[in-house]
Coordinates of C-alpha atoms in Angstrom, one line a residue:
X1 CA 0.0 0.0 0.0
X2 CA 1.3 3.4 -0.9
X3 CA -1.5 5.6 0.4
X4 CA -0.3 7.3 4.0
X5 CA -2.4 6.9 6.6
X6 CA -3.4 9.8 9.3
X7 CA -3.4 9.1 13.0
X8 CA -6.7 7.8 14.6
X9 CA -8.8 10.9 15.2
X10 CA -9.5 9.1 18.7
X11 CA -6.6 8.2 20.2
X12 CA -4.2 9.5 18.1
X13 CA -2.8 6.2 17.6
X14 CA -0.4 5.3 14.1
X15 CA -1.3 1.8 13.6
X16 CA -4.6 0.8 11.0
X17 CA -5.8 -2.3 10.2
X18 CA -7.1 -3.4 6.9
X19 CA -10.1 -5.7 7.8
X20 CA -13.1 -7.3 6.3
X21 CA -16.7 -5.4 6.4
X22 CA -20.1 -7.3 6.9
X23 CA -18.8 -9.7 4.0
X24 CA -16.4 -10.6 1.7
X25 CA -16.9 -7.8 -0.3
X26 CA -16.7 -5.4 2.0
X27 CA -13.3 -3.9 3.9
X28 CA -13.0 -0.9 6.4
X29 CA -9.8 0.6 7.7
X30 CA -9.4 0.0 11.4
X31 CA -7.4 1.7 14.4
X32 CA -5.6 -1.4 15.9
X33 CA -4.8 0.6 19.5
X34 CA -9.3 1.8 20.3
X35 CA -10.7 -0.4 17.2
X36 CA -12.3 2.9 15.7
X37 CA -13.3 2.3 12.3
X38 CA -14.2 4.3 9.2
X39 CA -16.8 2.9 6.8
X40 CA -17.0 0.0 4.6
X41 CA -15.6 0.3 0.6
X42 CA -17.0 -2.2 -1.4
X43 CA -14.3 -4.3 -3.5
X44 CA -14.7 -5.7 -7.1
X45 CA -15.2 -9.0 -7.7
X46 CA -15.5 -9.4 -11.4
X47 CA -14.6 -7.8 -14.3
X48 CA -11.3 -7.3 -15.4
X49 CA -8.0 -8.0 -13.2
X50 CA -7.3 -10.1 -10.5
X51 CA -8.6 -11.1 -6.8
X52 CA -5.1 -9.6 -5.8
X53 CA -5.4 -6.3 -7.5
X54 CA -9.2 -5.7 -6.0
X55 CA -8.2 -6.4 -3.0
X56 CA -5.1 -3.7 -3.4
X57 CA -7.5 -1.1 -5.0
X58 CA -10.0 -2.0 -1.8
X59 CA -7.5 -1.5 0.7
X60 CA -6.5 2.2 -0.7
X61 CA -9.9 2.7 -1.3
X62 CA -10.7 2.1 2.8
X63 CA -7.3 4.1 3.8
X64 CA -8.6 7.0 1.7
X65 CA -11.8 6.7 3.4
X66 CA -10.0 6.5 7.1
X67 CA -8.1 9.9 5.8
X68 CA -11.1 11.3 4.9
X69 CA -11.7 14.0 8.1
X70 CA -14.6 16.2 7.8
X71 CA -14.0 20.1 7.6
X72 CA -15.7 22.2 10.2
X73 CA -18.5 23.5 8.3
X74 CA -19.0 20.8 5.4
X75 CA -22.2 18.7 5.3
X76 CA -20.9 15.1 4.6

């Protein structure tokens, strides 16, 4: 994974976790020191490339959801 991750916005913590969601199609990013989590990102299962490079692109896709912090002011 190239994508750098920010600290936990909990505990402040350096550590995540690439885990599965609700099923196998599913992963979240998660803080391994309080077990915060950001949400799911669905990964590809068909189509072109491999089970490999979905999972890769899932995993990014979850750390750039954990980075995602919202700005004071912004509706999410």
């Amino acid at each position: 994974m190239t994508e750098a991750t920010l600290p936990c916005p909990f505990c402040g913590f350096d550590a995540i976790a690439i885990d599965e969601g609700s099923t196998f199609r599913w992963l979240h990013a998660e803080c391994i020191q309080c077990g915060a989590r950001c949400g799911e990102v669905r990964v590809q299962t068909m189509g072109e490339g491999t089970p490999a490079e979905w999972r890769a692109a899932g995993e990014l896709a979850a750390l750039a959801r954990w980075n995602k912090r919202p700005v004071e002011g912004e509706k999410t």
